[in-house]
mmCIF file with all atom_site columns, C-alpha atoms in Angstrom:
data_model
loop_
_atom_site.group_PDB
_atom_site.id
_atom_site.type_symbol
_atom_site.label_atom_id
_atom_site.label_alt_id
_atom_site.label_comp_id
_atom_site.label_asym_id
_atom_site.label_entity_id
_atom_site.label_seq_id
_atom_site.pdbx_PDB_ins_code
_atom_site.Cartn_x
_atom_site.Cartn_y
_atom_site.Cartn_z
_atom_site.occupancy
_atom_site.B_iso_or_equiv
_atom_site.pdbx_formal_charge
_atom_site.auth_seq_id
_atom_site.auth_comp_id
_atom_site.auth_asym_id
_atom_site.auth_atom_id
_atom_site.pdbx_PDB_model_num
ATOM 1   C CA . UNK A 1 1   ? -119.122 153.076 -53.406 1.00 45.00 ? 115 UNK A CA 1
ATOM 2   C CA . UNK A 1 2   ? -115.910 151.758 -51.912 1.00 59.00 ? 116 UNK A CA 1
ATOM 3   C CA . UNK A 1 3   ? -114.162 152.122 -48.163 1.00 87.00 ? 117 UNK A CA 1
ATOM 4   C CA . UNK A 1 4   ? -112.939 155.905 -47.190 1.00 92.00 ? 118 UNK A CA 1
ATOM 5   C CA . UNK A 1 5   ? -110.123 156.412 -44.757 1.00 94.00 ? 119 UNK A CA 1
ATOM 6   C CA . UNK A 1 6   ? -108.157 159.185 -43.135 1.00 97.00 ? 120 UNK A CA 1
ATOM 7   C CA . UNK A 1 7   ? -104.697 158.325 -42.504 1.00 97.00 ? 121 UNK A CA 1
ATOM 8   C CA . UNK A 1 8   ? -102.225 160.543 -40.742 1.00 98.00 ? 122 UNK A CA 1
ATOM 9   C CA . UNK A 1 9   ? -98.602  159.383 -41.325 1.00 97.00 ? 123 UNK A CA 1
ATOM 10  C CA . UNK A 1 10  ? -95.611  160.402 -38.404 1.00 97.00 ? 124 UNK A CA 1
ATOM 11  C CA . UNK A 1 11  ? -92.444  161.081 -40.989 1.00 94.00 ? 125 UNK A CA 1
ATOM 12  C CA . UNK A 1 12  ? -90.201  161.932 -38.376 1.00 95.00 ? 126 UNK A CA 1
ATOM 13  C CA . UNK A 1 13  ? -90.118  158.705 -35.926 1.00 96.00 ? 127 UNK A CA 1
ATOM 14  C CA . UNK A 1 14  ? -87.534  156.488 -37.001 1.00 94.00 ? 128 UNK A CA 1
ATOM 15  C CA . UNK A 1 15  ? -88.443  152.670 -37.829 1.00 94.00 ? 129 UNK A CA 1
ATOM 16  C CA . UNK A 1 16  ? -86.021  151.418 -34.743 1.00 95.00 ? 130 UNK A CA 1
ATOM 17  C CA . UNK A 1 17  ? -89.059  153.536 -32.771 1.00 97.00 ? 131 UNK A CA 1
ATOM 18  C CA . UNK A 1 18  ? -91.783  153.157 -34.494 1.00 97.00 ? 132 UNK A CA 1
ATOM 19  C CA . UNK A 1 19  ? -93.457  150.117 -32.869 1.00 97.00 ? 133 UNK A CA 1
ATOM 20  C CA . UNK A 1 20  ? -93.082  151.710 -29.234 1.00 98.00 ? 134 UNK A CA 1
ATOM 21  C CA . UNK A 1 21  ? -94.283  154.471 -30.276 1.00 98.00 ? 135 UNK A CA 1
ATOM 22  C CA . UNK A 1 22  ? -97.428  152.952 -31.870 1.00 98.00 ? 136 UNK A CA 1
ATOM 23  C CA . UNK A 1 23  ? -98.557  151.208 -28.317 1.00 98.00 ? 137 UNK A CA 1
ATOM 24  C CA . UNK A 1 24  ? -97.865  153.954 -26.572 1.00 98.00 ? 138 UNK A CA 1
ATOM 25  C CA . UNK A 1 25  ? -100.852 155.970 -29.118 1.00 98.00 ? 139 UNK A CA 1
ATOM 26  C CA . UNK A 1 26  ? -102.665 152.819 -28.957 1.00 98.00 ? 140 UNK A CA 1
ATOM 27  C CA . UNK A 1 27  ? -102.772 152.906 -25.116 1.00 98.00 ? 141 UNK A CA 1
ATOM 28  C CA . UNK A 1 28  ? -103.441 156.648 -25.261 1.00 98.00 ? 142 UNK A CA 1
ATOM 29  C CA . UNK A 1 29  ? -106.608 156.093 -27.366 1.00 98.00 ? 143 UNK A CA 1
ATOM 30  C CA . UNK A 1 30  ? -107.617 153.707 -25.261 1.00 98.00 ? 144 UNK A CA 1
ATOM 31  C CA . UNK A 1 31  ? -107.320 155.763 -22.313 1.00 98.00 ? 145 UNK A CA 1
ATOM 32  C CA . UNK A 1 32  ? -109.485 158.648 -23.850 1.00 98.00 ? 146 UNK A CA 1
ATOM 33  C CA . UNK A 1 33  ? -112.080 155.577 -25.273 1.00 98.00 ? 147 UNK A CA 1
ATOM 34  C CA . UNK A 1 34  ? -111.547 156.421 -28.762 1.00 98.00 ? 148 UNK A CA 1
ATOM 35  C CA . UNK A 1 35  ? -110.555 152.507 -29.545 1.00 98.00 ? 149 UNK A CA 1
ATOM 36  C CA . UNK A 1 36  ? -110.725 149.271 -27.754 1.00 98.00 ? 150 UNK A CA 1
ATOM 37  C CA . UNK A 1 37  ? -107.970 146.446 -27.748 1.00 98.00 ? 151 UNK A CA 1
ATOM 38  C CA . UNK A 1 38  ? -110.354 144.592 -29.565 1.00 98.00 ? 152 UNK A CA 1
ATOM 39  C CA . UNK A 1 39  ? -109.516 143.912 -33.162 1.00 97.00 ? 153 UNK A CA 1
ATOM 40  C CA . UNK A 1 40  ? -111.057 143.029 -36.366 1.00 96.00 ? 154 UNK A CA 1
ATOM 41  C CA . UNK A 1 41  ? -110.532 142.416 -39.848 1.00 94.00 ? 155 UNK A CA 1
ATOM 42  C CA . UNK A 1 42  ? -113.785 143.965 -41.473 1.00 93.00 ? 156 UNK A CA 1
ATOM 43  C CA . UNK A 1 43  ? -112.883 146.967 -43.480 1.00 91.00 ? 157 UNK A CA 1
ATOM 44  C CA . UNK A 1 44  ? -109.188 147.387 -43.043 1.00 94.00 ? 158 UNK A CA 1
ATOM 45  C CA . UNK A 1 45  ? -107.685 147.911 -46.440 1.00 93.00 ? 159 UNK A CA 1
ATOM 46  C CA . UNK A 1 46  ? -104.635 149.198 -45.127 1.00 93.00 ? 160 UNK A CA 1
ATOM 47  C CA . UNK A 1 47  ? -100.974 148.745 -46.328 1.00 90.00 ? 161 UNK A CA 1
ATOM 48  C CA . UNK A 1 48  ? -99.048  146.043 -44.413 1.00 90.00 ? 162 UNK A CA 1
ATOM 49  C CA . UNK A 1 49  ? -101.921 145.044 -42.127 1.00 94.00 ? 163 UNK A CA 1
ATOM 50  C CA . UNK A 1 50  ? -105.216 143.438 -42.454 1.00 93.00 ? 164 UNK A CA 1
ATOM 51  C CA . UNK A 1 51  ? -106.426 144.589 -39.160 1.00 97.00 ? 165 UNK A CA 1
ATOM 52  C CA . UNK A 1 52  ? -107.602 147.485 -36.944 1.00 98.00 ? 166 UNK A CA 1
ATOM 53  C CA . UNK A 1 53  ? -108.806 148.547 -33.427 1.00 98.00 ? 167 UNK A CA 1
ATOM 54  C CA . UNK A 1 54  ? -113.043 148.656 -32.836 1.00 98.00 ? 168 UNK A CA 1
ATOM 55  C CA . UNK A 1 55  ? -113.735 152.095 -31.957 1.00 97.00 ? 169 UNK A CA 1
ATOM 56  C CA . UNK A 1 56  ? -114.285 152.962 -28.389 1.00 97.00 ? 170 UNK A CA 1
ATOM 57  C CA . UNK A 1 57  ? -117.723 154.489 -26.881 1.00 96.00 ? 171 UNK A CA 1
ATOM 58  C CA . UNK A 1 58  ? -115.866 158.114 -27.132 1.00 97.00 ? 172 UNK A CA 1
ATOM 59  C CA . UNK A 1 59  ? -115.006 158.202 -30.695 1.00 97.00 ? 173 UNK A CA 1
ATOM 60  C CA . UNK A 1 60  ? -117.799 160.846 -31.090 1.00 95.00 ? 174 UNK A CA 1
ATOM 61  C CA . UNK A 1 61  ? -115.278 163.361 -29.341 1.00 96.00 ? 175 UNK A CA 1
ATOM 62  C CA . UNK A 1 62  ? -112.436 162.934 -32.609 1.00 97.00 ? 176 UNK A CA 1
ATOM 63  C CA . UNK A 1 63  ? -114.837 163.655 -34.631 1.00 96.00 ? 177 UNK A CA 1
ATOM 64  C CA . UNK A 1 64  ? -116.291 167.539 -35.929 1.00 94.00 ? 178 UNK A CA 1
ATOM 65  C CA . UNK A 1 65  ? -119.873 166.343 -36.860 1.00 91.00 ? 179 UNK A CA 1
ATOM 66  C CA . UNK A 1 66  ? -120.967 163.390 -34.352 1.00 85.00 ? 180 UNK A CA 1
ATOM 67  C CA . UNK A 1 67  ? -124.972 164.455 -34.874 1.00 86.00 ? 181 UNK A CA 1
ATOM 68  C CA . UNK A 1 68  ? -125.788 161.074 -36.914 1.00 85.00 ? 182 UNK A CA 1
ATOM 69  C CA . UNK A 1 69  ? -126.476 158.518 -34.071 1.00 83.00 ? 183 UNK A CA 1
ATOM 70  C CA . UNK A 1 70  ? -126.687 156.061 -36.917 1.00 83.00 ? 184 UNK A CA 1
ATOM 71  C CA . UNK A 1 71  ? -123.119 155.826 -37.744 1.00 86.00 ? 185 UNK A CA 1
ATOM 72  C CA . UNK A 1 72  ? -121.195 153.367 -37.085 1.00 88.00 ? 186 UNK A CA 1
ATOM 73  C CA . UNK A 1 73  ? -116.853 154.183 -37.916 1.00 95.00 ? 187 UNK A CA 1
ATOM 74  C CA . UNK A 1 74  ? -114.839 151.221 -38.702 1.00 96.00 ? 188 UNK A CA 1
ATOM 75  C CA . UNK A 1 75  ? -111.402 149.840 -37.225 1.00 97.00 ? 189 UNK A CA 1
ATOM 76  C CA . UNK A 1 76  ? -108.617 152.097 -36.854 1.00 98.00 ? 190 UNK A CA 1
ATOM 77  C CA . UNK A 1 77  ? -105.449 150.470 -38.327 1.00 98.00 ? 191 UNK A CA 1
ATOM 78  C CA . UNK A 1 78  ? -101.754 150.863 -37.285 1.00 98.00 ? 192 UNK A CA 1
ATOM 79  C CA . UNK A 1 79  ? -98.800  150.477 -39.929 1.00 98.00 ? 193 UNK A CA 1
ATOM 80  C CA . UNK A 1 80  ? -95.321  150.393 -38.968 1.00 97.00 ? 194 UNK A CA 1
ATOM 81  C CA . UNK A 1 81  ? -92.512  149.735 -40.566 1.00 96.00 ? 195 UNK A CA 1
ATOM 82  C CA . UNK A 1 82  ? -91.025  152.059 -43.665 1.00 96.00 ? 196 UNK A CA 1
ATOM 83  C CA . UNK A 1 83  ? -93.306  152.846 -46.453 1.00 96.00 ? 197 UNK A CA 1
ATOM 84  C CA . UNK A 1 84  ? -94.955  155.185 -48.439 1.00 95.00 ? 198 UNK A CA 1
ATOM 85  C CA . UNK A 1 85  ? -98.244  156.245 -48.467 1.00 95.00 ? 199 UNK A CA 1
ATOM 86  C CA . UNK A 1 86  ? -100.825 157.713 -51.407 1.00 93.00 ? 200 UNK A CA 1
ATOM 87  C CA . UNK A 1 87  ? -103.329 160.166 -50.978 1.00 91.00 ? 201 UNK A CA 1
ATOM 88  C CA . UNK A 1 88  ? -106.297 159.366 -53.215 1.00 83.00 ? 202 UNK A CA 1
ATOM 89  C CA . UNK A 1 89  ? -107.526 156.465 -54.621 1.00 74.00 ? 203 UNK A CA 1
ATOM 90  C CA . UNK A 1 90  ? -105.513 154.041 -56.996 1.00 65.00 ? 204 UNK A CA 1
ATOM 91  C CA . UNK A 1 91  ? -102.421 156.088 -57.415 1.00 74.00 ? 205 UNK A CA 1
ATOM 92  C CA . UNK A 1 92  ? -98.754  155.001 -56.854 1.00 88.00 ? 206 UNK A CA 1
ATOM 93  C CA . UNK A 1 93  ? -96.763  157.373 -57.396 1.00 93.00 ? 207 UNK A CA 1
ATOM 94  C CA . UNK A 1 94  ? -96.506  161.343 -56.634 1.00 94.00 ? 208 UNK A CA 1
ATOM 95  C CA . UNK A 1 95  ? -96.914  163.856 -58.612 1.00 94.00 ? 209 UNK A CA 1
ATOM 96  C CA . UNK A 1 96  ? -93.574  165.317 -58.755 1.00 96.00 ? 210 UNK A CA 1
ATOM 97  C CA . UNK A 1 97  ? -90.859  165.765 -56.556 1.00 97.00 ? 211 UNK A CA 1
ATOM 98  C CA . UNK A 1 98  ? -88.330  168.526 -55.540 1.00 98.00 ? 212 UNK A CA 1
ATOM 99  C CA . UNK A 1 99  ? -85.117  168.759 -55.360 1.00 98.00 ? 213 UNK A CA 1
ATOM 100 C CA . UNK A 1 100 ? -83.958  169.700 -51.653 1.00 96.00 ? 214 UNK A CA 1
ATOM 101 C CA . UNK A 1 101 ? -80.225  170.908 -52.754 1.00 97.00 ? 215 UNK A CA 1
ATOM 102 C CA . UNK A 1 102 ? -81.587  172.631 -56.381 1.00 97.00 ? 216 UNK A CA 1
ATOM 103 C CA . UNK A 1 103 ? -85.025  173.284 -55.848 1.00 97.00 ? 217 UNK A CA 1
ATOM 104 C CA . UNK A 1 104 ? -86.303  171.819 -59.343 1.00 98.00 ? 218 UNK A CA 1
ATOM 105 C CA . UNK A 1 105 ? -89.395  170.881 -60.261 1.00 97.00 ? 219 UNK A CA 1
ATOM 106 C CA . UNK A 1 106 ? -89.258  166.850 -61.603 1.00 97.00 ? 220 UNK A CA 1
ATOM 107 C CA . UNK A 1 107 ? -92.897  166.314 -63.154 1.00 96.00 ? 221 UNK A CA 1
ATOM 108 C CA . UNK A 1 108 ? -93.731  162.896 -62.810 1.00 95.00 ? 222 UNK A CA 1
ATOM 109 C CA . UNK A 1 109 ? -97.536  163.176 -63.719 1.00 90.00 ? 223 UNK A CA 1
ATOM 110 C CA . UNK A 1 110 ? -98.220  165.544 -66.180 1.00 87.00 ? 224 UNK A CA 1
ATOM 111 C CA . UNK A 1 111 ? -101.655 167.296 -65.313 1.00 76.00 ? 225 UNK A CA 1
ATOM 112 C CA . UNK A 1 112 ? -103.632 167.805 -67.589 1.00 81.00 ? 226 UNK A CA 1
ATOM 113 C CA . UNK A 1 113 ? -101.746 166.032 -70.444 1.00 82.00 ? 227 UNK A CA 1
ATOM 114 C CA . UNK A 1 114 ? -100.955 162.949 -69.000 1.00 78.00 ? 228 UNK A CA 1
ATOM 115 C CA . UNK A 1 115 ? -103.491 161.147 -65.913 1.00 83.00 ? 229 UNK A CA 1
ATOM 116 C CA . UNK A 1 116 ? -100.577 158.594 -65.630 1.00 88.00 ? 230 UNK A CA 1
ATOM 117 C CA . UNK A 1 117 ? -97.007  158.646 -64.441 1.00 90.00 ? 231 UNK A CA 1
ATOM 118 C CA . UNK A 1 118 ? -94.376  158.664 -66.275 1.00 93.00 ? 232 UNK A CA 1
ATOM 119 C CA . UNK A 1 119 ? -92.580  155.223 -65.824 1.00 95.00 ? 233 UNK A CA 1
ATOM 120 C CA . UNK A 1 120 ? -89.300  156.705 -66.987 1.00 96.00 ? 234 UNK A CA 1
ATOM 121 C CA . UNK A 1 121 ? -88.681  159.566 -64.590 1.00 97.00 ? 235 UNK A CA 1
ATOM 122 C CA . UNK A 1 122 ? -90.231  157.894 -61.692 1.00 97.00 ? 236 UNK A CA 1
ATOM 123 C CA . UNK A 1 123 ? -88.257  154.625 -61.901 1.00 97.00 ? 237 UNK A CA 1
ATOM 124 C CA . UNK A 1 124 ? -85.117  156.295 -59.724 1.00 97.00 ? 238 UNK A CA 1
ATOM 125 C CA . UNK A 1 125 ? -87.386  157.747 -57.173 1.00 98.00 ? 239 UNK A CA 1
ATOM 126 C CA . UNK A 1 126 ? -89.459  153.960 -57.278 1.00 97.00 ? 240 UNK A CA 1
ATOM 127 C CA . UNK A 1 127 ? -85.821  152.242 -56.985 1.00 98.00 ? 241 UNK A CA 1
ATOM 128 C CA . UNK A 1 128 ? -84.791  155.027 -53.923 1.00 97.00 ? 242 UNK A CA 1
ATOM 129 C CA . UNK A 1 129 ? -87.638  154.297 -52.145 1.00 97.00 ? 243 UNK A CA 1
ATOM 130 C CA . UNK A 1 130 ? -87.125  150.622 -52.859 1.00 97.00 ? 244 UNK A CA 1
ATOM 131 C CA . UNK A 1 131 ? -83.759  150.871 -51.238 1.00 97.00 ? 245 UNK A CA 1
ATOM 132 C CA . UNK A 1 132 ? -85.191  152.747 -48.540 1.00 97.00 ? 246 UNK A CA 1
ATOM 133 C CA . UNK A 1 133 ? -87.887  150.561 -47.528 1.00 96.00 ? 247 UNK A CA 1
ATOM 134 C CA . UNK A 1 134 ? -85.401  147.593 -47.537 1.00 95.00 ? 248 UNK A CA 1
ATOM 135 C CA . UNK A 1 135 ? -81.866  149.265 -45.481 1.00 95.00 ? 249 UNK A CA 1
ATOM 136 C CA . UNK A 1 136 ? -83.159  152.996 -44.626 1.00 93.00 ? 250 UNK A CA 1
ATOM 137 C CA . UNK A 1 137 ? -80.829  154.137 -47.282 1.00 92.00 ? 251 UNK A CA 1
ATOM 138 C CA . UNK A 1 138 ? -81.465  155.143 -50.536 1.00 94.00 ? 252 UNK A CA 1
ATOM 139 C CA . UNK A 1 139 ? -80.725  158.255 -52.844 1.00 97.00 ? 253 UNK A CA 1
ATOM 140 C CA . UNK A 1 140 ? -81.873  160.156 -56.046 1.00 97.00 ? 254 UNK A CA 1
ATOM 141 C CA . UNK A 1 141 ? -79.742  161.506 -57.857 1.00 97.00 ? 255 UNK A CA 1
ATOM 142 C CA . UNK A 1 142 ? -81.323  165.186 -59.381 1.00 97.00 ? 256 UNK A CA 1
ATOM 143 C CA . UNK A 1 143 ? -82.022  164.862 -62.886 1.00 96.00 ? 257 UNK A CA 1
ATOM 144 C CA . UNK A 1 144 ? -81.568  169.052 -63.367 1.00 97.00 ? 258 UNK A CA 1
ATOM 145 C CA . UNK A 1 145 ? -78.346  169.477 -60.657 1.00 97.00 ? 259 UNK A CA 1
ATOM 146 C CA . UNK A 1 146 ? -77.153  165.908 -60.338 1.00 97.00 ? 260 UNK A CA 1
ATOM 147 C CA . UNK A 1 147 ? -76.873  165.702 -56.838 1.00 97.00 ? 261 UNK A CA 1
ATOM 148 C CA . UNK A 1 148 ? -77.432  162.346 -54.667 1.00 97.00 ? 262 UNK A CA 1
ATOM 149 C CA . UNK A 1 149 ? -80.291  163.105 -52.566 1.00 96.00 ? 263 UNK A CA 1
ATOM 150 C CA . UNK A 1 150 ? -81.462  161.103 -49.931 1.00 96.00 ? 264 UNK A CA 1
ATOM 151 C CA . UNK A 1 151 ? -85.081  159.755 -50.736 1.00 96.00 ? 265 UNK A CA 1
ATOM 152 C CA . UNK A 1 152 ? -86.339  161.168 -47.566 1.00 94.00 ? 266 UNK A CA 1
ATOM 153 C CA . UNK A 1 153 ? -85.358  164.703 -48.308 1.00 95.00 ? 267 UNK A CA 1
ATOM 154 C CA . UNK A 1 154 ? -87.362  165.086 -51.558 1.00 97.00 ? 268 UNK A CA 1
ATOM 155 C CA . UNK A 1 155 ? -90.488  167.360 -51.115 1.00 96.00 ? 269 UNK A CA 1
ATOM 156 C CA . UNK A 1 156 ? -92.907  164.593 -53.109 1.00 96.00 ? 270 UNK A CA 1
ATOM 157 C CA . UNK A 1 157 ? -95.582  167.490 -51.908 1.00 88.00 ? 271 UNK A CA 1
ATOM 158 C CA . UNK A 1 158 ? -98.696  166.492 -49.233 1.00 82.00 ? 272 UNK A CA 1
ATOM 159 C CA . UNK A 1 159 ? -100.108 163.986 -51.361 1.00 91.00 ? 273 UNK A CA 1
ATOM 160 C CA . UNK A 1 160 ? -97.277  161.543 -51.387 1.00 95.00 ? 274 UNK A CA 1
ATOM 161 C CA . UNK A 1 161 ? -95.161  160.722 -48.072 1.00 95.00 ? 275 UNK A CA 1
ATOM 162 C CA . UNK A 1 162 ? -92.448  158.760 -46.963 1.00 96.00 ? 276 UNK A CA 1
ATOM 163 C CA . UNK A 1 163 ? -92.659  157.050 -43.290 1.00 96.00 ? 277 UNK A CA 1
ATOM 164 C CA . UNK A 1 164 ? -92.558  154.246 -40.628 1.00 97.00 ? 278 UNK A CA 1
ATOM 165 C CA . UNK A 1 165 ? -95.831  154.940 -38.676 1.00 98.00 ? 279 UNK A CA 1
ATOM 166 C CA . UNK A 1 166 ? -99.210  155.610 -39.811 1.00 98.00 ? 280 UNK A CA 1
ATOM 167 C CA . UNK A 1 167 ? -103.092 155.488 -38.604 1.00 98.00 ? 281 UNK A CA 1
ATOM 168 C CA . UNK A 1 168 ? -106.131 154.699 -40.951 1.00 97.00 ? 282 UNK A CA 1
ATOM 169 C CA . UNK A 1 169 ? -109.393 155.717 -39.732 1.00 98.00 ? 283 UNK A CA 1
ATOM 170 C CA . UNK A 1 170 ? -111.672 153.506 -41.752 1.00 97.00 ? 284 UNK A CA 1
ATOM 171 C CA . UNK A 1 171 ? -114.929 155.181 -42.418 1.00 95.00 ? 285 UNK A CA 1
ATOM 172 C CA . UNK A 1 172 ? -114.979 157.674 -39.345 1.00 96.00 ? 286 UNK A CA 1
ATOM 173 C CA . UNK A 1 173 ? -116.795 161.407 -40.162 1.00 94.00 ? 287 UNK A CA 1
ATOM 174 C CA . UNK A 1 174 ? -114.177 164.182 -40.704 1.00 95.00 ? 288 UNK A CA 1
ATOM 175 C CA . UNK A 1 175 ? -111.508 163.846 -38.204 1.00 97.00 ? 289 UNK A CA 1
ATOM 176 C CA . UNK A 1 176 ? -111.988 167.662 -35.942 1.00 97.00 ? 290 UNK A CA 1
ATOM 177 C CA . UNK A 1 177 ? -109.108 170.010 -35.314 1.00 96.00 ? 291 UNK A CA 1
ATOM 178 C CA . UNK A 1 178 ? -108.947 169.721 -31.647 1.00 97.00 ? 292 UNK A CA 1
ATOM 179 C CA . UNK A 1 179 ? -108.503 165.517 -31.976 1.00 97.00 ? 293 UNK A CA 1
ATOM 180 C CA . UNK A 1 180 ? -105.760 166.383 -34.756 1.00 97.00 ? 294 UNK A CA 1
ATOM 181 C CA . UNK A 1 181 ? -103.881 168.785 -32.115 1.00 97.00 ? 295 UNK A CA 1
ATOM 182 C CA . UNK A 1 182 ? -103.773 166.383 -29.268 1.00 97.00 ? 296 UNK A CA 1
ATOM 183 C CA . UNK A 1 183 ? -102.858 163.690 -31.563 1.00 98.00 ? 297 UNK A CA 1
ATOM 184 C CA . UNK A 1 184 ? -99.846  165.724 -33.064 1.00 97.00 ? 298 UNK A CA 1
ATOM 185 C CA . UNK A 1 185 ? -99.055  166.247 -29.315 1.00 97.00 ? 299 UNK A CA 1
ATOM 186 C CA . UNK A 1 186 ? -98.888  162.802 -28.346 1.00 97.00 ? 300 UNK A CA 1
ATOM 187 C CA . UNK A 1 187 ? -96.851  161.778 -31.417 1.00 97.00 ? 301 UNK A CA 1
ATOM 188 C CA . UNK A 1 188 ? -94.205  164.466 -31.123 1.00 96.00 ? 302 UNK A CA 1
ATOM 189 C CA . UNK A 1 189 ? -93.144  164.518 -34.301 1.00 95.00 ? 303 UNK A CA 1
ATOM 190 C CA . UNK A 1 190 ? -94.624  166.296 -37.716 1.00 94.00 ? 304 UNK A CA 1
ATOM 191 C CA . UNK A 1 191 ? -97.198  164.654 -39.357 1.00 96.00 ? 305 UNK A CA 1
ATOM 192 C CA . UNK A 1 192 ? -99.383  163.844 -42.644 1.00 95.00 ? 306 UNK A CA 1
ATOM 193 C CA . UNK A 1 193 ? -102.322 163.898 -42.967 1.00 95.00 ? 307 UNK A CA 1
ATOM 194 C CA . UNK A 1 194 ? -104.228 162.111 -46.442 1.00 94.00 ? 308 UNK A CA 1
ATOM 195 C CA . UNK A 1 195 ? -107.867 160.864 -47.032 1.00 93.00 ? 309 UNK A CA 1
ATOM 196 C CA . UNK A 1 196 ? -108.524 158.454 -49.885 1.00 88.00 ? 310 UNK A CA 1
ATOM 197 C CA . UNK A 1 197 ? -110.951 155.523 -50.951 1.00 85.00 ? 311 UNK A CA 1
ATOM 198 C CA . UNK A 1 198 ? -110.423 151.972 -51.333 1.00 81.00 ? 312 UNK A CA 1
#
């Protein structure tokens, strides 16, 4: 059956703010009772962190279908620090990437052929991102125009983002449209958003 999440990734906020800017949507949550301080381990799958915030008695109000008074969401996790993040469930790697200077197409996975990446053409971007993760640097060089592209400026598409804050929502209903707005709001910044299984 497996854990489901919603995650919604800031890939604006550098990593030097990342962590301030975390508490200060922490605190905001807790202000509007969506979380508690309280943490737990149960159900956090999350990358780089093993544990999340108990929901709050108002998480009914982030939510777009709170009619089943027998459900019970899970923690809400925090991640920061520079990574990337999958949409989905099991996947590593995106599905292709374009070119920011060129606009070409590099297929990585190629639907319906292949269900798989190809190891070969995504080893620069999986060595870029490397280097990013590890000095904020890091550059691709475009296999069609040959230009060294900063990691960060590749469209990988929706499904596959680069960043240094992000929120999983273990196991709450469909997030609703007005949470999402005042959430965008407090983070200032453009957002993700991905839903996946564990």
């Amino acid at each position: 059956m497996g854990s489901h999440f919603q995650r919604i990734v800031d890939v604006e906020v550098t990593e030097a703010d990342a962590r301030a800017l975390a508490e200060r949507m922490v605190g905001w949550m807790v202000t509007e009772g969506l979380i508690t301080r309280e943490r737990m381990r149960y159900g956090v799958y999350s990358p780089g962190t093993d544990t999340g915030y108990v929901p709050g008695p108002n998480w009914r109000r982030a939510v777009a279908d709170p009619s089943d008074p027998g459900w019970l969401p899970g923690p809400v996790a925090v991640m920061t620090g520079r990574h990337y993040y999958v949409e989905g469930q099991g996947a590593d790697e995106a599905d292709a990437a374009i070119c920011p200077a060129c606009a070409a197409r590099t297929v990585v996975i190629d639907y319906p052929e292949r269900f798989e990446a190809d190891q070969e053409i995504w080893r620069p971007f999986r060595d870029g991102i490397a280097v990013w993760k590890d000095t904020g640097g890091g550059s691709v060089a475009c296999p069609a125009c040959a230009t060294a592209v900063p990691v960060t400026d590749w469209d990988f598409g929706s499904g596959f983002v680069l960043g240094a804050l992000a929120f999983d929502f273990w196991g709450w209903p469909p997030l609703n449209t007005g949470f999402h707005a005042a959430f965008r709001g407090q983070l200032g910044h453009r957002a993700e958003d991905h839903t996946g299984k564990f």
